[in-house]
Amino acid sequence: MSRDKLIAEARAAGRAARHNLRFIQSNPDKVDQSKMPSMEAYLQMLIRFEAYEKQNAQLAGWTPLRTRLKNLVMSIIAHPDMKVRMK
C-alpha cells in the first residue's frame, strides 16, 4: 500500500470514527450497553491512529515502514477486544 493511500484511509477512518463516537454518545439507546465501552475504545484508537498518521505525513515519509507497521500492530494488539479473541 502506498504511503499516500495509507494517509488517505487513516484520515477517512478518523473522520468516520469521530462521527460514530458522537453518534453513539448522543444516542445511547440505539447501542448495546454491554458493548459500549469496547466500541468507544476502538473508535478512540482509530482517532489516535489518524492523528499519528497525520503527524507522520508531515515528516514526509522519513519513518521506516517497519516502524509504522509495528505501531499499527501494537495499537491493534493493545485493543481490549483483541485480548479476549486471542485467548
Short mmCIF file of N, CA and C in Angstrom, two decimals:
data_model
loop_
_atom_site.label_atom_id
_atom_site.label_comp_id
_atom_site.label_asym_id
_atom_site.label_seq_id
_atom_site.Cartn_x
_atom_site.Cartn_y
_atom_site.Cartn_z
N MET A 1 0.85 -1.17 0.00
CA MET A 1 0.00 0.00 0.00
C MET A 1 0.90 1.23 0.00
N SER A 2 0.57 2.18 -0.85
CA SER A 2 1.39 3.39 -0.93
C SER A 2 1.14 4.27 0.30
N ARG A 3 2.11 5.06 0.58
CA ARG A 3 2.05 5.96 1.74
C ARG A 3 0.86 6.92 1.63
N ASP A 4 0.65 7.48 0.44
CA ASP A 4 -0.46 8.42 0.25
C ASP A 4 -1.81 7.75 0.48
N LYS A 5 -1.93 6.52 0.01
CA LYS A 5 -3.20 5.80 0.20
C LYS A 5 -3.43 5.49 1.68
N LEU A 6 -2.37 5.13 2.40
CA LEU A 6 -2.49 4.86 3.83
C LEU A 6 -2.93 6.11 4.58
N ILE A 7 -2.36 7.25 4.24
CA ILE A 7 -2.73 8.51 4.90
C ILE A 7 -4.19 8.84 4.60
N ALA A 8 -4.60 8.68 3.35
CA ALA A 8 -5.99 8.99 2.98
C ALA A 8 -6.97 8.08 3.72
N GLU A 9 -6.65 6.79 3.81
CA GLU A 9 -7.53 5.87 4.52
C GLU A 9 -7.57 6.15 6.02
N ALA A 10 -6.43 6.52 6.59
CA ALA A 10 -6.39 6.85 8.02
C ALA A 10 -7.22 8.08 8.31
N ARG A 11 -7.14 9.08 7.44
CA ARG A 11 -7.95 10.30 7.64
C ARG A 11 -9.44 10.01 7.50
N ALA A 12 -9.80 9.20 6.52
CA ALA A 12 -11.22 8.85 6.34
C ALA A 12 -11.72 8.04 7.54
N ALA A 13 -10.91 7.11 8.02
CA ALA A 13 -11.31 6.31 9.19
C ALA A 13 -11.44 7.20 10.43
N GLY A 14 -10.55 8.17 10.58
CA GLY A 14 -10.62 9.09 11.72
C GLY A 14 -11.87 9.94 11.68
N ARG A 15 -12.20 10.45 10.50
CA ARG A 15 -13.43 11.26 10.37
C ARG A 15 -14.66 10.41 10.69
N ALA A 16 -14.70 9.21 10.15
CA ALA A 16 -15.85 8.33 10.40
C ALA A 16 -15.91 7.96 11.88
N ALA A 17 -14.76 7.72 12.49
CA ALA A 17 -14.73 7.34 13.91
C ALA A 17 -15.23 8.49 14.78
N ARG A 18 -14.83 9.72 14.45
CA ARG A 18 -15.32 10.88 15.22
C ARG A 18 -16.84 10.97 15.11
N HIS A 19 -17.36 10.82 13.90
CA HIS A 19 -18.81 10.88 13.69
C HIS A 19 -19.51 9.77 14.47
N ASN A 20 -19.00 8.55 14.35
CA ASN A 20 -19.63 7.42 15.04
C ASN A 20 -19.56 7.56 16.55
N LEU A 21 -18.46 8.09 17.06
CA LEU A 21 -18.33 8.29 18.51
C LEU A 21 -19.35 9.31 19.00
N ARG A 22 -19.50 10.42 18.26
CA ARG A 22 -20.51 11.41 18.63
C ARG A 22 -21.91 10.81 18.58
N PHE A 23 -22.15 9.98 17.56
CA PHE A 23 -23.47 9.38 17.41
C PHE A 23 -23.80 8.44 18.57
N ILE A 24 -22.87 7.56 18.93
CA ILE A 24 -23.19 6.60 20.00
C ILE A 24 -23.26 7.29 21.36
N GLN A 25 -22.55 8.40 21.52
CA GLN A 25 -22.64 9.12 22.79
C GLN A 25 -23.92 9.92 22.89
N SER A 26 -24.42 10.41 21.75
CA SER A 26 -25.67 11.18 21.80
C SER A 26 -26.92 10.30 21.69
N ASN A 27 -26.75 9.05 21.26
CA ASN A 27 -27.88 8.13 21.13
C ASN A 27 -27.57 6.81 21.83
N PRO A 28 -27.42 6.83 23.14
CA PRO A 28 -27.05 5.59 23.84
C PRO A 28 -28.13 4.52 23.78
N ASP A 29 -29.38 4.91 23.52
CA ASP A 29 -30.45 3.93 23.47
C ASP A 29 -30.38 3.05 22.22
N LYS A 30 -29.62 3.46 21.20
CA LYS A 30 -29.50 2.69 19.97
C LYS A 30 -28.30 1.76 19.96
N VAL A 31 -27.58 1.71 21.10
CA VAL A 31 -26.36 0.92 21.18
C VAL A 31 -26.49 -0.07 22.33
N ASP A 32 -26.00 -1.28 22.10
CA ASP A 32 -25.96 -2.29 23.15
C ASP A 32 -25.02 -1.80 24.26
N GLN A 33 -25.55 -1.58 25.45
CA GLN A 33 -24.76 -1.00 26.53
C GLN A 33 -23.63 -1.91 27.00
N SER A 34 -23.75 -3.19 26.79
CA SER A 34 -22.68 -4.10 27.21
C SER A 34 -21.46 -3.97 26.29
N LYS A 35 -21.67 -3.50 25.05
CA LYS A 35 -20.58 -3.34 24.09
C LYS A 35 -20.08 -1.90 24.00
N MET A 36 -20.74 -0.97 24.68
CA MET A 36 -20.42 0.45 24.56
C MET A 36 -18.97 0.77 24.91
N PRO A 37 -18.42 0.29 26.03
CA PRO A 37 -17.03 0.65 26.36
C PRO A 37 -16.02 0.17 25.31
N SER A 38 -16.22 -1.03 24.80
CA SER A 38 -15.26 -1.53 23.80
C SER A 38 -15.42 -0.79 22.48
N MET A 39 -16.64 -0.39 22.12
CA MET A 39 -16.84 0.37 20.91
C MET A 39 -16.18 1.74 21.01
N GLU A 40 -16.35 2.39 22.16
CA GLU A 40 -15.72 3.69 22.36
C GLU A 40 -14.20 3.57 22.33
N ALA A 41 -13.66 2.54 22.94
CA ALA A 41 -12.21 2.35 22.95
C ALA A 41 -11.69 2.13 21.53
N TYR A 42 -12.39 1.36 20.74
CA TYR A 42 -11.97 1.10 19.37
C TYR A 42 -12.00 2.39 18.54
N LEU A 43 -13.07 3.17 18.69
CA LEU A 43 -13.16 4.42 17.94
C LEU A 43 -12.08 5.40 18.36
N GLN A 44 -11.79 5.45 19.66
CA GLN A 44 -10.70 6.30 20.13
C GLN A 44 -9.36 5.86 19.54
N MET A 45 -9.16 4.55 19.42
CA MET A 45 -7.93 4.03 18.83
C MET A 45 -7.80 4.47 17.37
N LEU A 46 -8.91 4.44 16.62
CA LEU A 46 -8.88 4.89 15.23
C LEU A 46 -8.57 6.38 15.13
N ILE A 47 -9.11 7.17 16.05
CA ILE A 47 -8.86 8.61 16.06
C ILE A 47 -7.39 8.88 16.37
N ARG A 48 -6.84 8.14 17.34
CA ARG A 48 -5.41 8.31 17.67
C ARG A 48 -4.53 7.90 16.50
N PHE A 49 -4.91 6.82 15.81
CA PHE A 49 -4.13 6.37 14.67
C PHE A 49 -4.15 7.42 13.56
N GLU A 50 -5.30 8.05 13.34
CA GLU A 50 -5.38 9.09 12.33
C GLU A 50 -4.47 10.25 12.68
N ALA A 51 -4.47 10.65 13.94
CA ALA A 51 -3.60 11.74 14.37
C ALA A 51 -2.14 11.37 14.20
N TYR A 52 -1.82 10.12 14.50
CA TYR A 52 -0.45 9.64 14.35
C TYR A 52 -0.02 9.66 12.89
N GLU A 53 -0.90 9.21 12.00
CA GLU A 53 -0.56 9.20 10.58
C GLU A 53 -0.47 10.61 10.02
N LYS A 54 -1.31 11.51 10.51
CA LYS A 54 -1.24 12.89 10.06
C LYS A 54 0.11 13.50 10.46
N GLN A 55 0.54 13.21 11.67
CA GLN A 55 1.82 13.70 12.15
C GLN A 55 2.96 13.11 11.30
N ASN A 56 2.88 11.83 11.00
CA ASN A 56 3.91 11.19 10.20
C ASN A 56 3.90 11.70 8.76
N ALA A 57 2.74 12.08 8.26
CA ALA A 57 2.67 12.61 6.91
C ALA A 57 3.46 13.91 6.82
N GLN A 58 3.51 14.64 7.90
CA GLN A 58 4.27 15.89 7.91
C GLN A 58 5.77 15.63 7.90
N LEU A 59 6.19 14.46 8.31
CA LEU A 59 7.61 14.12 8.30
C LEU A 59 8.07 13.68 6.91
N ALA A 60 7.16 13.69 5.95
CA ALA A 60 7.45 13.38 4.55
C ALA A 60 8.02 11.98 4.37
N GLY A 61 7.51 11.03 5.11
CA GLY A 61 7.87 9.65 4.89
C GLY A 61 9.23 9.23 5.40
N TRP A 62 9.80 9.94 6.34
CA TRP A 62 11.12 9.58 6.85
C TRP A 62 11.07 8.41 7.82
N THR A 63 9.92 8.10 8.34
CA THR A 63 9.79 6.97 9.25
C THR A 63 9.81 5.67 8.44
N PRO A 64 10.63 4.72 8.82
CA PRO A 64 10.68 3.46 8.07
C PRO A 64 9.36 2.70 8.14
N LEU A 65 9.09 1.94 7.11
CA LEU A 65 7.87 1.16 7.04
C LEU A 65 7.75 0.21 8.23
N ARG A 66 8.85 -0.37 8.64
CA ARG A 66 8.85 -1.31 9.77
C ARG A 66 8.29 -0.64 11.03
N THR A 67 8.68 0.58 11.29
CA THR A 67 8.21 1.31 12.48
C THR A 67 6.72 1.59 12.38
N ARG A 68 6.26 2.02 11.22
CA ARG A 68 4.83 2.30 11.06
C ARG A 68 4.01 1.04 11.25
N LEU A 69 4.45 -0.06 10.66
CA LEU A 69 3.71 -1.31 10.82
C LEU A 69 3.74 -1.80 12.26
N LYS A 70 4.89 -1.65 12.92
CA LYS A 70 5.00 -2.07 14.31
C LYS A 70 4.01 -1.28 15.18
N ASN A 71 3.92 0.03 14.97
CA ASN A 71 3.00 0.85 15.75
C ASN A 71 1.55 0.47 15.47
N LEU A 72 1.23 0.17 14.23
CA LEU A 72 -0.13 -0.22 13.89
C LEU A 72 -0.49 -1.55 14.56
N VAL A 73 0.41 -2.52 14.48
CA VAL A 73 0.15 -3.83 15.09
C VAL A 73 0.02 -3.70 16.60
N MET A 74 0.87 -2.90 17.22
CA MET A 74 0.81 -2.72 18.67
C MET A 74 -0.51 -2.07 19.10
N SER A 75 -1.00 -1.11 18.32
CA SER A 75 -2.27 -0.47 18.68
C SER A 75 -3.43 -1.46 18.55
N ILE A 76 -3.35 -2.35 17.57
CA ILE A 76 -4.41 -3.36 17.41
C ILE A 76 -4.34 -4.39 18.54
N ILE A 77 -3.13 -4.83 18.88
CA ILE A 77 -2.97 -5.82 19.95
C ILE A 77 -3.40 -5.25 21.29
N ALA A 78 -3.14 -3.97 21.51
CA ALA A 78 -3.47 -3.33 22.78
C ALA A 78 -4.97 -3.12 22.96
N HIS A 79 -5.74 -3.25 21.89
CA HIS A 79 -7.18 -3.05 21.98
C HIS A 79 -7.78 -4.14 22.86
N PRO A 80 -8.70 -3.77 23.78
CA PRO A 80 -9.24 -4.75 24.74
C PRO A 80 -9.93 -5.95 24.08
N ASP A 81 -10.65 -5.75 22.98
CA ASP A 81 -11.34 -6.85 22.33
C ASP A 81 -10.38 -7.87 21.77
N MET A 82 -9.23 -7.44 21.32
CA MET A 82 -8.26 -8.36 20.75
C MET A 82 -7.70 -9.30 21.80
N LYS A 83 -7.56 -8.82 23.02
CA LYS A 83 -7.04 -9.68 24.09
C LYS A 83 -7.99 -10.83 24.36
N VAL A 84 -9.30 -10.56 24.26
CA VAL A 84 -10.29 -11.60 24.51
C VAL A 84 -10.27 -12.62 23.38
N ARG A 85 -10.15 -12.15 22.12
CA ARG A 85 -10.18 -13.05 20.97
C ARG A 85 -8.94 -13.92 20.88
N MET A 86 -7.81 -13.45 21.41
CA MET A 86 -6.57 -14.18 21.27
C MET A 86 -6.48 -15.34 22.24
N LYS A 87 -7.32 -15.37 23.26
CA LYS A 87 -7.26 -16.46 24.26
C LYS A 87 -7.83 -17.73 23.75
#
